[in-house]
């Protein structure tokens, strides 16, 4: 099975880019998974995801009252920061569109949103709070991806 | 009792950009504003970096206009180092730019505007999308859109390594040239693109122009705004996306100004209003007029329709025919019909495709002379291109080692911010009636907004361009009584 870990975010917007960092680390911890990181949105994602069997998305998330560093597993249709775009097509439409056009589109594994708060500034490093929590976030998501791909025998 | 409706096109942060429509006690529209909250720090982020990093950094500001930022930054470096690109390098840059423009315009047309016209402006939002469009016009159209887009992206990838966020950008040239083998498929892509552009214009004719209801909408006063217009033109005053002088025409179409973009400060004023963080631009020689149209206004618009309005014609023959047809239909120049931005996009796409054919057939394209190294740092550099959404200016200042001490960008959405407010207000005044505001009514106002395809990220120098739409309808106490959400 071809598995894609898609990290989304902007590399020059500090905490907004946390999904990019996490995806790279998950790739080292989940055997056989491929990693793609991107700042793209909308239809541009088609080229990145077509051809895979399963895709896991990792992205920054801002919700009212969210706790910085919290990992939220979004159910199908739940949106993180970069999954919707008014300039084109949203991610879930894209999955349908690709299928209609004959592309082999992946099954959606999970969508992980990492709460980053609402103070975003330009920068190439994470804020100190998220930097401190990063190792824990990475292990938590890696465990979840692995258990999703290899559910324990019961 | 007054009522406030909030149309909230948030970026990734709740409240970072919204349209507020105020109703009076009869339920009629009293006022409308487009508000954007600024995220500061871009200039601070740039200061202290080598200017050469800007073509790599600035495409990341925006998820939808990366190539224009890359190109404006590269041209600013040309100016900063007092160097002209070699003829072959210029061809390669223009090839990149034509490919980007087509890709961007088609995404806008087929994914954003076609749902309103093909599926219908009052259709269920769940159906009013690209999948709804394909259901109506056929799967093969969707396949063609994806194919032309892929071909354009392959060209950008070839030239600038990454199709969405180009990395190339050198003062006086380009990082790589084109080989004869590559010329072959570039030619094929150019021919395919011309054919596709003509197909897209035919589709527009069949779906929009042949439908009296839609044509009446395009021509209606609700979507009409009398402003000045600005855009780049070449020496013959033909439309040019890559270089030239900035031409401004008044609401009657008379030339108001023609200037080198390096002199933009003399012509473009920036104005701060308390209700928005976007620095609103206006014609400095007239002075800030406020949000008024027609006589006395100092507001101008940029973007596809503005570019055609300021041009004496298109630079390529097939696009010129379409240009003439558009103005015949709209009743002459300048056209103030906001929905004609969509039509102008398709005409520009045809010109870009024809220009790609010109470049693909130019013997110089494969020259190995792709870099002019005669660099002389002068500490100030200004670059200007026409981004898909309108005039884009990058202005850098450096110390004597080329380290940035100042960076200022003026972007398309900034030029259009005040007119967007006015366009939304006019459409809302016509179509939105309270107290029970239906989704279809709001979409009629959003159609005006969507014609500009504004990009909050650029306007605030902040975020990466994604912008879902949340519509909050509030009662007189400010409480939300209904929320509509659409991607």
Coordinates of C-alpha atoms in Angstrom, one line a residue:
Chain A
X1 CA 0.0 0.0 0.0
X2 CA 1.4 3.4 -1.0
X3 CA 1.0 5.7 2.0
X4 CA 1.4 9.5 1.9
X5 CA 2.1 11.7 4.9
X6 CA 1.2 15.2 3.6
X7 CA 2.5 18.0 5.8
X8 CA 0.8 21.4 5.1
X9 CA 1.8 24.9 6.1
X10 CA 3.8 27.9 5.3
X11 CA 7.5 27.7 6.1
X12 CA 7.9 31.4 6.7
X13 CA 5.0 31.8 9.0
X14 CA 6.4 30.3 12.2
X15 CA 3.9 28.0 13.9
X16 CA 1.8 27.8 10.7
X17 CA 4.6 25.5 9.4
X18 CA 4.4 23.0 12.2
X19 CA 2.7 20.5 9.9
X20 CA 5.7 20.5 7.6
X21 CA 8.1 19.7 10.5
X22 CA 5.9 17.0 11.9
X23 CA 5.3 15.2 8.6
X24 CA 9.1 14.9 8.0
X25 CA 9.5 13.2 11.4
X26 CA 6.5 10.9 11.0
X27 CA 8.1 9.8 7.7
X28 CA 11.1 8.5 9.7
X29 CA 8.9 6.7 12.1
X30 CA 6.3 5.0 9.9
X31 CA 7.9 2.3 7.7
X32 CA 7.2 2.6 4.0
X33 CA 5.3 5.9 4.2
X34 CA 6.3 8.7 1.8
X35 CA 6.4 12.3 2.9
X36 CA 5.4 15.4 0.9
X37 CA 5.4 18.9 2.5
X38 CA 3.7 21.8 0.8
X39 CA 2.4 25.3 1.2
X40 CA -0.1 24.7 -1.7
X41 CA -3.8 24.7 -1.5
X42 CA -6.7 23.8 -3.7
X43 CA -6.3 22.1 -7.1
X44 CA -2.5 22.3 -6.8
X45 CA -2.7 19.4 -4.3
X46 CA -4.0 17.0 -7.0
X47 CA -0.5 16.3 -8.4
X48 CA 0.8 15.6 -4.9
X49 CA -1.8 13.1 -3.8
X50 CA -2.9 11.3 -6.9
X51 CA -1.6 7.7 -7.1
X52 CA -1.4 7.0 -3.4
X53 CA -3.6 4.4 -1.6
X54 CA -4.0 6.3 1.6
X55 CA -3.1 9.9 2.7
X56 CA -2.6 11.3 6.2
X57 CA -2.8 15.1 6.5
X58 CA -1.0 17.1 9.1
X59 CA -1.7 20.8 9.4
X60 CA -1.9 23.7 11.7
X61 CA -5.3 24.5 13.2
X62 CA -6.8 27.5 14.9
X63 CA -10.1 27.2 16.7
X64 CA -11.7 29.5 19.2
X65 CA -10.6 28.4 22.7
X66 CA -8.1 25.8 21.4
X67 CA -5.1 24.9 23.5
X68 CA -1.8 25.5 21.8
X69 CA -0.1 22.3 21.0
X70 CA -3.2 20.2 21.3
X71 CA -3.6 17.5 18.6
X72 CA -7.1 17.2 17.1
X73 CA -8.1 14.3 15.0
X74 CA -10.6 15.7 12.6
X75 CA -13.3 13.6 11.2
X76 CA -14.1 13.4 7.5
X77 CA -15.1 16.9 6.5
X78 CA -13.4 18.6 9.4
X79 CA -11.2 21.4 8.1
X80 CA -7.7 22.5 9.1
X81 CA -6.1 25.7 7.9
X82 CA -5.1 24.8 4.4
X83 CA -7.8 22.4 3.4
X84 CA -10.2 25.1 2.1
X85 CA -9.4 27.7 -0.5
X86 CA -11.7 30.4 -1.9
X87 CA -9.4 30.5 -4.8
X88 CA -10.3 27.1 -6.2
X89 CA -11.5 23.8 -4.8
X90 CA -11.4 22.5 -1.3
X91 CA -9.6 19.3 -0.4
X92 CA -12.7 17.1 -0.1
X93 CA -14.0 18.3 -3.4
X94 CA -10.6 17.6 -4.9
X95 CA -10.8 14.0 -3.8
X96 CA -14.1 13.7 -5.6
X97 CA -13.0 15.7 -8.6
X98 CA -9.9 13.6 -9.1
X99 CA -11.9 10.4 -8.9
X100 CA -14.4 11.7 -11.4
X101 CA -11.6 12.6 -13.8
X102 CA -10.2 9.1 -13.6
X103 CA -7.2 9.8 -11.3
X104 CA -6.4 7.2 -8.7
X105 CA -7.2 9.1 -5.5
X106 CA -6.2 8.0 -2.1
X107 CA -8.4 7.0 0.7
X108 CA -8.3 9.6 3.5
X109 CA -6.6 8.1 6.5
X110 CA -6.7 10.8 9.1
X111 CA -6.6 14.6 9.3
X112 CA -4.5 15.9 12.2
X113 CA -4.8 19.5 13.3
X114 CA -2.3 21.0 15.7
X115 CA -3.7 24.0 17.6
X116 CA -1.3 26.9 17.2
X117 CA -3.3 29.8 18.7
X118 CA -4.2 32.9 16.8
X119 CA -1.0 35.0 16.9
X120 CA 0.8 34.2 13.7
X121 CA 3.9 36.1 12.8
X122 CA 6.6 35.8 10.1
X123 CA 9.5 33.7 11.1
X124 CA 11.3 30.5 10.3
X125 CA 11.1 28.9 13.8
X126 CA 8.3 27.7 15.9
X127 CA 7.3 29.6 19.0
X128 CA 9.0 28.4 22.2
X129 CA 5.7 26.7 23.5
X130 CA 5.3 24.6 20.4
X131 CA 9.0 23.9 20.1
X132 CA 8.9 22.4 23.6
X133 CA 5.8 20.2 22.8
X134 CA 7.0 19.1 19.3
X135 CA 8.6 15.8 20.3
X136 CA 5.5 14.7 22.2
X137 CA 3.2 15.7 19.3
X138 CA 5.3 13.8 16.8
X139 CA 5.2 10.6 18.9
X140 CA 1.5 10.9 19.5
X141 CA 0.7 11.2 15.8
X142 CA 3.2 8.6 14.8
X143 CA 1.6 6.1 17.2
X144 CA -1.8 6.9 15.8
X145 CA -0.7 6.6 12.2
X146 CA 0.9 3.2 12.9
X147 CA -2.1 1.9 14.7
X148 CA -4.4 3.1 11.9
X149 CA -2.3 1.3 9.3
X150 CA -1.7 -1.8 11.5
X151 CA -4.7 -2.2 13.8
X152 CA -4.0 -4.5 16.8
X153 CA -5.3 -8.0 16.6
X154 CA -8.3 -8.7 18.9
Chain B
X1 CA -33.8 48.6 14.0
X2 CA -30.6 48.3 12.1
X3 CA -29.2 44.8 11.4
X4 CA -25.7 43.8 10.5
X5 CA -24.8 40.9 8.2
X6 CA -21.3 39.6 8.3
X7 CA -19.9 37.8 5.3
X8 CA -16.8 36.4 6.8
X9 CA -14.2 35.2 4.3
X10 CA -11.7 34.1 7.0
X11 CA -8.2 33.0 6.3
X12 CA -6.9 30.6 8.8
X13 CA -7.9 32.8 11.7
X14 CA -11.5 33.6 12.6
X15 CA -12.3 37.1 11.8
X16 CA -9.3 37.9 9.6
X17 CA -11.2 39.4 6.8
X18 CA -14.9 39.8 6.4
X19 CA -17.6 41.6 4.6
X20 CA -20.0 43.4 6.8
X21 CA -23.3 44.4 5.3
X22 CA -25.4 46.8 7.4
X23 CA -29.2 46.8 6.9
X24 CA -31.5 49.5 8.0
X25 CA -34.7 49.0 9.9
X26 CA -36.6 48.3 6.6
X27 CA -34.2 45.5 5.8
X28 CA -32.5 47.5 2.9
X29 CA -28.7 47.7 2.6
X30 CA -27.4 50.8 4.3
X31 CA -23.7 50.2 3.9
X32 CA -21.0 47.6 3.2
X33 CA -17.4 47.2 4.0
X34 CA -14.7 44.7 3.3
X35 CA -12.5 44.4 6.3
X36 CA -9.1 42.8 6.6
X37 CA -7.1 42.4 9.7
X38 CA -3.4 42.8 9.2
X39 CA -0.7 40.5 10.4
X40 CA 2.4 42.6 10.8
X41 CA 6.0 41.7 10.5
X42 CA 6.7 41.1 6.9
X43 CA 9.1 44.0 6.5
X44 CA 10.8 43.1 9.7
X45 CA 11.2 39.5 8.5
X46 CA 13.0 40.8 5.3
X47 CA 15.3 43.4 6.8
X48 CA 18.8 42.1 7.3
X49 CA 18.6 39.4 4.6
X50 CA 20.4 39.5 1.3
X51 CA 18.1 41.0 -1.4
X52 CA 18.8 38.0 -3.5
X53 CA 16.7 35.9 -1.2
X54 CA 13.5 37.8 -2.1
X55 CA 12.6 35.8 -5.2
X56 CA 12.6 32.7 -3.0
X57 CA 10.9 34.3 0.0
X58 CA 8.1 36.4 -1.5
X59 CA 6.4 33.5 -3.4
X60 CA 5.6 32.0 0.1
X61 CA 3.6 35.1 1.0
X62 CA 0.8 33.8 -1.2
X63 CA -0.6 30.4 -2.1
X64 CA -2.1 31.7 -5.3
X65 CA 0.3 34.3 -6.8
X66 CA 3.7 32.8 -6.2
X67 CA 5.1 33.4 -9.8
X68 CA 4.2 37.1 -9.9
X69 CA 5.9 37.6 -6.6
X70 CA 8.9 35.7 -7.8
X71 CA 9.0 37.7 -11.0
X72 CA 8.4 41.1 -9.4
X73 CA 11.2 40.3 -6.9
X74 CA 13.6 39.2 -9.7
X75 CA 12.9 42.4 -11.7
X76 CA 13.5 44.5 -8.5
X77 CA 16.9 42.8 -8.3
X78 CA 17.5 43.7 -12.0
X79 CA 16.9 47.3 -11.0
X80 CA 18.8 47.0 -7.7
X81 CA 21.9 45.8 -9.6
X82 CA 21.4 48.0 -12.6
X83 CA 21.3 45.1 -15.0
X84 CA 19.1 44.0 -17.9
X85 CA 18.5 40.3 -18.5
X86 CA 19.9 38.9 -21.7
X87 CA 17.3 38.5 -24.6
X88 CA 17.3 34.7 -24.1
X89 CA 16.8 35.1 -20.3
X90 CA 13.9 37.5 -20.9
X91 CA 12.2 34.9 -23.2
X92 CA 12.6 32.2 -20.5
X93 CA 11.1 34.5 -17.9
X94 CA 8.2 35.4 -20.2
X95 CA 7.6 31.8 -20.9
X96 CA 7.4 31.1 -17.2
X97 CA 5.0 34.0 -16.8
X98 CA 2.7 33.0 -19.7
X99 CA 2.4 29.5 -18.2
X100 CA 1.6 30.8 -14.8
X101 CA -1.0 33.3 -16.1
X102 CA -2.9 30.7 -18.0
X103 CA -2.9 28.3 -15.1
X104 CA -4.1 30.8 -12.7
X105 CA -6.8 32.3 -14.9
X106 CA -8.2 28.9 -15.8
X107 CA -8.4 27.9 -12.1
X108 CA -10.3 31.1 -11.4
X109 CA -12.6 30.8 -14.3
X110 CA -13.5 27.1 -14.1
X111 CA -13.4 26.6 -10.3
X112 CA -14.7 30.0 -9.1
X113 CA -16.7 31.9 -11.7
X114 CA -18.1 29.0 -13.8
X115 CA -20.0 27.5 -10.9
X116 CA -22.0 30.8 -10.7
X117 CA -22.8 30.9 -14.4
X118 CA -22.9 27.2 -15.4
X119 CA -24.6 25.8 -12.3
X120 CA -26.4 29.0 -11.5
X121 CA -26.0 31.9 -9.0
X122 CA -28.9 30.7 -6.9
X123 CA -28.1 27.0 -7.0
X124 CA -27.5 25.0 -3.8
X125 CA -23.9 25.8 -2.6
X126 CA -23.3 22.1 -2.4
X127 CA -23.7 21.9 -6.1
X128 CA -22.2 25.3 -7.0
X129 CA -18.7 24.0 -7.5
X130 CA -16.4 22.5 -10.1
X131 CA -18.1 19.1 -9.8
X132 CA -21.4 20.8 -10.5
X133 CA -19.8 22.5 -13.5
X134 CA -18.5 19.2 -14.9
X135 CA -21.9 17.5 -14.5
X136 CA -23.3 20.3 -16.7
X137 CA -20.7 20.6 -19.4
X138 CA -19.2 17.1 -19.4
X139 CA -16.3 15.2 -18.0
X140 CA -14.1 15.9 -21.0
X141 CA -14.0 19.6 -20.1
X142 CA -12.7 18.9 -16.7
X143 CA -10.1 16.7 -18.2
X144 CA -9.0 19.5 -20.6
X145 CA -8.7 21.9 -17.7
X146 CA -6.5 19.5 -15.8
X147 CA -4.4 18.8 -18.9
X148 CA -3.7 22.5 -19.8
X149 CA -2.9 23.2 -16.2
X150 CA -0.5 20.3 -16.0
X151 CA 1.3 21.3 -19.1
X152 CA 1.7 24.9 -17.8
X153 CA 3.0 23.6 -14.5
X154 CA 5.5 21.4 -16.3
X155 CA 6.9 24.5 -17.9
X156 CA 7.1 26.3 -14.6
X157 CA 8.8 23.3 -13.0
X158 CA 11.3 23.1 -15.8
X159 CA 12.3 26.7 -15.5
X160 CA 11.9 27.4 -11.8
X161 CA 12.3 24.0 -10.2
X162 CA 9.0 24.0 -8.2
X163 CA 5.8 24.8 -10.0
X164 CA 4.0 26.4 -7.2
X165 CA 6.7 28.3 -5.4
X166 CA 9.4 29.1 -7.9
X167 CA 12.9 29.2 -6.7
X168 CA 14.7 30.7 -9.7
X169 CA 15.2 34.4 -9.8
X170 CA 18.6 36.0 -10.6
X171 CA 19.4 39.6 -11.4
X172 CA 20.2 39.9 -15.1
X173 CA 19.1 36.4 -16.0
X174 CA 17.7 33.0 -15.3
X175 CA 19.2 30.0 -13.6
X176 CA 18.8 27.7 -16.6
X177 CA 18.1 27.9 -20.2
X178 CA 16.0 25.9 -22.6
X179 CA 17.3 23.0 -24.8
X180 CA 16.1 22.2 -28.3
X181 CA 14.5 19.0 -27.0
X182 CA 12.5 21.0 -24.5
X183 CA 11.5 23.5 -27.2
X184 CA 9.6 20.7 -29.0
X185 CA 7.2 20.0 -26.1
X186 CA 6.9 23.7 -25.2
X187 CA 5.7 24.3 -28.8
X188 CA 3.2 21.5 -28.4
X189 CA 2.0 23.0 -25.2
X190 CA 1.7 26.5 -26.8
X191 CA -0.4 25.1 -29.6
X192 CA -2.6 23.1 -27.2
X193 CA -3.0 26.2 -25.1
X194 CA -4.1 28.4 -28.0
X195 CA -6.7 25.7 -28.9
X196 CA -7.8 25.5 -25.2
X197 CA -8.1 29.3 -24.8
X198 CA -10.4 29.4 -27.9
X199 CA -12.4 26.6 -26.5
X200 CA -12.8 28.4 -23.1
X201 CA -13.9 31.6 -24.9
X202 CA -16.5 29.6 -26.9
X203 CA -17.8 28.1 -23.7
X204 CA -18.1 31.5 -22.2
X205 CA -20.0 32.6 -25.2
X206 CA -22.3 29.6 -25.2
X207 CA -23.0 29.7 -21.4
X208 CA -23.0 33.3 -20.5
X209 CA -23.3 35.6 -23.6
X210 CA -26.0 33.4 -25.2
X211 CA -28.0 33.4 -22.0
X212 CA -30.0 36.7 -21.9
X213 CA -30.4 36.4 -18.1
X214 CA -26.7 36.2 -17.5
X215 CA -25.8 38.8 -20.1
X216 CA -28.2 41.2 -18.5
X217 CA -26.5 40.4 -15.2
X218 CA -23.1 41.2 -16.6
X219 CA -24.5 44.5 -18.0
X220 CA -26.6 45.4 -15.0
X221 CA -25.9 48.5 -12.9
X222 CA -25.6 46.3 -9.8
X223 CA -22.3 45.1 -11.2
X224 CA -21.1 48.3 -12.7
X225 CA -18.5 50.6 -11.0
X226 CA -17.1 53.8 -12.6
X227 CA -13.5 54.1 -11.6
X228 CA -10.1 54.8 -13.1
X229 CA -8.1 51.8 -14.3
X230 CA -4.4 51.0 -14.2
X231 CA -2.2 48.4 -15.9
X232 CA 1.0 47.8 -17.8
X233 CA 1.2 48.5 -21.6
X234 CA 4.0 48.1 -24.1
X235 CA 5.5 50.9 -26.3
X236 CA 2.4 50.6 -28.6
X237 CA 0.1 50.8 -25.6
X238 CA -0.8 47.1 -26.1
X239 CA -1.5 44.9 -23.1
X240 CA 1.7 43.5 -21.5
X241 CA 1.9 41.4 -18.4
X242 CA 5.6 41.3 -17.9
X243 CA 6.9 44.8 -18.6
X244 CA 6.2 48.3 -19.9
X245 CA 4.8 51.5 -18.5
X246 CA 1.9 51.8 -16.2
X247 CA -1.0 53.5 -17.9
X248 CA -4.0 55.0 -16.1
X249 CA -7.2 55.9 -17.9
X250 CA -10.1 57.9 -16.4
X251 CA -13.7 56.7 -16.2
X252 CA -14.3 58.0 -19.7
X253 CA -11.3 56.2 -21.1
X254 CA -9.0 59.2 -21.5
X255 CA -5.3 58.7 -20.7
X256 CA -4.7 60.2 -17.2
X257 CA -1.1 59.1 -16.7
X258 CA 1.6 57.0 -18.3
X259 CA 4.6 56.4 -16.2
X260 CA 7.6 54.2 -15.4
X261 CA 6.6 51.9 -12.6
X262 CA 9.8 53.0 -10.8
X263 CA 8.0 56.4 -10.3
X264 CA 5.0 54.7 -8.6
X265 CA 5.3 56.8 -5.5
X266 CA 4.5 60.0 -7.5
X267 CA 1.3 58.5 -8.8
X268 CA 0.0 56.0 -6.2
X269 CA -1.0 57.2 -2.8
X270 CA -1.7 55.0 0.2
X271 CA -4.5 55.9 2.6
X272 CA -5.3 54.4 6.0
X273 CA -8.9 54.1 7.1
X274 CA -9.9 53.0 10.6
X275 CA -12.1 50.1 9.3
X276 CA -9.4 48.2 7.5
X277 CA -5.7 47.3 7.8
X278 CA -5.3 47.4 4.0
X279 CA -3.6 50.6 3.0
X280 CA -6.0 51.8 0.4
X281 CA -4.5 53.1 -2.8
X282 CA -5.7 56.0 -4.8
X283 CA -4.4 58.4 -7.5
X284 CA -2.1 60.7 -5.6
X285 CA -2.4 63.6 -8.0
X286 CA -6.2 63.7 -7.3
X287 CA -6.0 63.0 -3.6
X288 CA -8.0 60.6 -1.5
X289 CA -11.7 61.0 -2.5
X290 CA -13.2 58.4 -0.2
X291 CA -15.4 55.6 -1.5
X292 CA -17.1 57.3 -4.4
X293 CA -17.3 56.4 -8.1
X294 CA -17.6 58.4 -11.2
X295 CA -16.8 62.1 -11.3
X296 CA -14.5 63.2 -8.5
X297 CA -13.2 59.7 -7.6
X298 CA -9.5 59.0 -7.2
X299 CA -10.0 55.2 -7.0
X300 CA -8.8 53.0 -9.8
X301 CA -9.0 49.3 -10.4
X302 CA -6.4 46.8 -11.5
X303 CA -6.7 43.3 -12.9
X304 CA -7.8 41.6 -16.1
X305 CA -10.6 44.1 -17.1
X306 CA -8.5 47.1 -16.0
X307 CA -5.6 45.9 -18.2
X308 CA -7.8 45.7 -21.2
X309 CA -9.4 49.0 -20.4
X310 CA -6.0 50.8 -20.3
X311 CA -4.7 49.0 -23.5
X312 CA -5.2 50.2 -27.0
X313 CA -5.4 46.6 -27.9
X314 CA -4.0 43.1 -27.4
X315 CA -0.5 42.2 -28.5
X316 CA -1.6 39.1 -30.4
X317 CA -4.0 38.7 -33.3
X318 CA -6.5 36.2 -32.0
X319 CA -6.8 37.9 -28.6
X320 CA -7.2 41.2 -30.4
X321 CA -10.3 39.9 -32.2
X322 CA -11.8 38.8 -28.8
X323 CA -10.9 42.2 -27.3
X324 CA -12.9 43.9 -30.1
X325 CA -15.8 41.5 -29.6
X326 CA -15.9 42.1 -25.9
X327 CA -16.0 45.9 -26.2
X328 CA -18.6 45.7 -28.9
X329 CA -20.8 43.6 -26.6
X330 CA -20.2 45.8 -23.5
X331 CA -20.8 49.1 -25.4
X332 CA -17.3 50.4 -25.8
X333 CA -14.3 51.3 -23.7
X334 CA -13.7 51.5 -20.8
X335 CA -16.1 48.8 -19.6
X336 CA -17.1 49.3 -16.0
X337 CA -18.8 45.9 -15.7
X338 CA -17.2 44.1 -12.8
X339 CA -18.4 40.7 -14.1
X340 CA -16.5 41.3 -17.3
X341 CA -13.3 40.6 -15.3
X342 CA -14.1 37.0 -16.1
X343 CA -14.3 37.6 -19.8
X344 CA -11.1 39.6 -19.7
X345 CA -9.3 36.7 -18.0
X346 CA -10.1 34.4 -20.9
X347 CA -8.9 36.9 -23.4
X348 CA -5.7 37.4 -21.5
X349 CA -5.2 33.6 -21.4
X350 CA -5.5 33.6 -25.2
X351 CA -2.9 36.3 -25.5
X352 CA -0.6 34.4 -23.1
X353 CA -1.0 31.2 -25.2
X354 CA -0.2 33.1 -28.4
X355 CA 2.8 34.7 -26.7
X356 CA 3.9 31.3 -25.7
X357 CA 3.8 30.3 -29.4
X358 CA 5.9 33.4 -30.2
X359 CA 8.5 32.4 -27.6
X360 CA 8.6 28.7 -28.5
X361 CA 9.4 29.7 -32.1
X362 CA 12.0 32.3 -31.3
X363 CA 15.5 31.0 -32.3
X364 CA 17.0 32.8 -29.3
X365 CA 15.0 30.7 -26.8
X366 CA 17.7 28.0 -26.7
X367 CA 20.7 30.4 -26.5
X368 CA 23.1 29.7 -23.8
X369 CA 23.6 33.4 -23.1
X370 CA 21.2 33.4 -20.1
X371 CA 22.9 35.6 -17.6
X372 CA 24.2 39.2 -17.7
X373 CA 26.8 39.5 -14.9
X374 CA 27.5 43.2 -15.2
X375 CA 26.1 43.9 -11.8
X376 CA 26.3 47.4 -10.1
X377 CA 24.5 47.7 -6.8
X378 CA 22.7 51.0 -6.6
X379 CA 20.9 50.3 -3.2
X380 CA 17.3 50.8 -4.5
X381 CA 15.4 48.4 -6.7
X382 CA 11.8 48.5 -7.9
X383 CA 10.2 45.7 -9.9
X384 CA 6.7 45.6 -11.4
X385 CA 4.6 43.0 -13.2
X386 CA 1.0 42.4 -13.8
X387 CA 0.0 39.6 -11.4
X388 CA -3.1 37.6 -12.3
X389 CA -5.1 39.8 -10.0
X390 CA -3.5 43.1 -11.0
X391 CA -0.4 45.4 -10.8
X392 CA 2.2 44.1 -8.4
X393 CA 5.1 46.3 -7.2
X394 CA 8.1 45.3 -5.2
X395 CA 10.4 48.0 -3.8
X396 CA 13.6 47.1 -2.0
X397 CA 16.3 49.3 -0.4
X398 CA 19.6 47.9 0.8
X399 CA 22.9 48.9 2.4
X400 CA 26.1 48.9 0.4
X401 CA 26.5 45.2 0.7
X402 CA 23.0 44.4 -0.7
X403 CA 21.5 43.6 2.6
X404 CA 17.8 44.7 2.9
X405 CA 17.1 47.8 4.9
X406 CA 13.5 48.3 3.6
X407 CA 11.0 46.2 1.7
X408 CA 7.6 47.4 0.5
X409 CA 5.1 45.6 -1.6
X410 CA 2.0 47.0 -3.3
X411 CA -0.3 44.2 -4.4
X412 CA -3.4 43.8 -6.5
X413 CA -5.9 43.4 -3.7
X414 CA -4.6 46.6 -2.1
X415 CA -5.3 48.5 -5.3
X416 CA -8.8 46.9 -5.6
X417 CA -9.7 47.0 -1.9
X418 CA -11.8 50.2 -1.9
X419 CA -13.6 49.3 -5.2
X420 CA -14.3 45.8 -3.8
X421 CA -16.2 47.5 -0.9
X422 CA -18.1 49.6 -3.4
X423 CA -18.9 46.7 -5.7
X424 CA -20.2 44.6 -2.8
X425 CA -22.3 47.4 -1.6
X426 CA -23.9 48.0 -5.0
X427 CA -24.6 44.3 -5.5
X428 CA -25.9 43.9 -2.0
X429 CA -28.1 47.0 -2.4
X430 CA -29.7 45.4 -5.4
X431 CA -30.1 41.9 -4.2
X432 CA -30.0 41.6 -0.4
X433 CA -33.3 42.4 1.3
X434 CA -33.9 41.8 5.0
X435 CA -35.0 40.8 7.4
X436 CA -34.8 37.2 6.3
X437 CA -31.7 37.1 4.1
X438 CA -31.6 34.1 1.9
X439 CA -28.4 32.4 0.9
X440 CA -29.0 33.1 -2.8
X441 CA -29.2 36.8 -2.0
X442 CA -25.8 36.8 -0.3
X443 CA -24.3 34.9 -3.2
X444 CA -25.3 37.7 -5.5
X445 CA -23.2 40.1 -3.4
X446 CA -20.4 37.6 -3.2
X447 CA -20.3 37.3 -7.0
X448 CA -19.1 40.9 -7.0
X449 CA -16.4 40.1 -4.5
X450 CA -15.4 36.9 -6.3
X451 CA -14.9 38.7 -9.7
X452 CA -11.8 40.3 -8.2
X453 CA -10.6 37.0 -6.6
X454 CA -9.1 39.1 -3.8
X455 CA -6.2 37.6 -1.9
X456 CA -6.1 38.5 1.8
X457 CA -2.6 37.0 2.1
X458 CA -1.1 39.6 -0.2
X459 CA -3.2 42.5 1.0
X460 CA -2.0 42.1 4.5
X461 CA 1.4 40.6 3.6
X462 CA 0.5 37.8 5.8
X463 CA -1.2 34.6 5.1
X464 CA -1.0 31.9 2.5
X465 CA -4.0 32.7 0.5
X466 CA -6.7 30.2 1.5
X467 CA -10.0 31.8 2.3
X468 CA -13.1 29.8 3.1
X469 CA -16.2 31.7 3.4
X470 CA -18.4 32.0 6.5
X471 CA -21.5 34.1 6.5
X472 CA -22.8 35.2 9.8
X473 CA -26.1 37.0 10.0
X474 CA -26.5 39.0 13.1
X475 CA -29.5 40.6 14.7
X476 CA -29.6 44.1 16.0
X477 CA -27.9 43.1 19.2
X478 CA -24.9 41.6 17.3
X479 CA -25.9 38.0 18.1
X480 CA -25.5 35.5 15.3
X481 CA -28.9 34.2 14.3
X482 CA -27.8 32.1 11.3
X483 CA -24.4 30.9 10.0
X484 CA -23.8 29.7 6.4
X485 CA -20.5 28.1 5.7
X486 CA -19.1 27.2 2.3
X487 CA -15.7 26.2 1.1

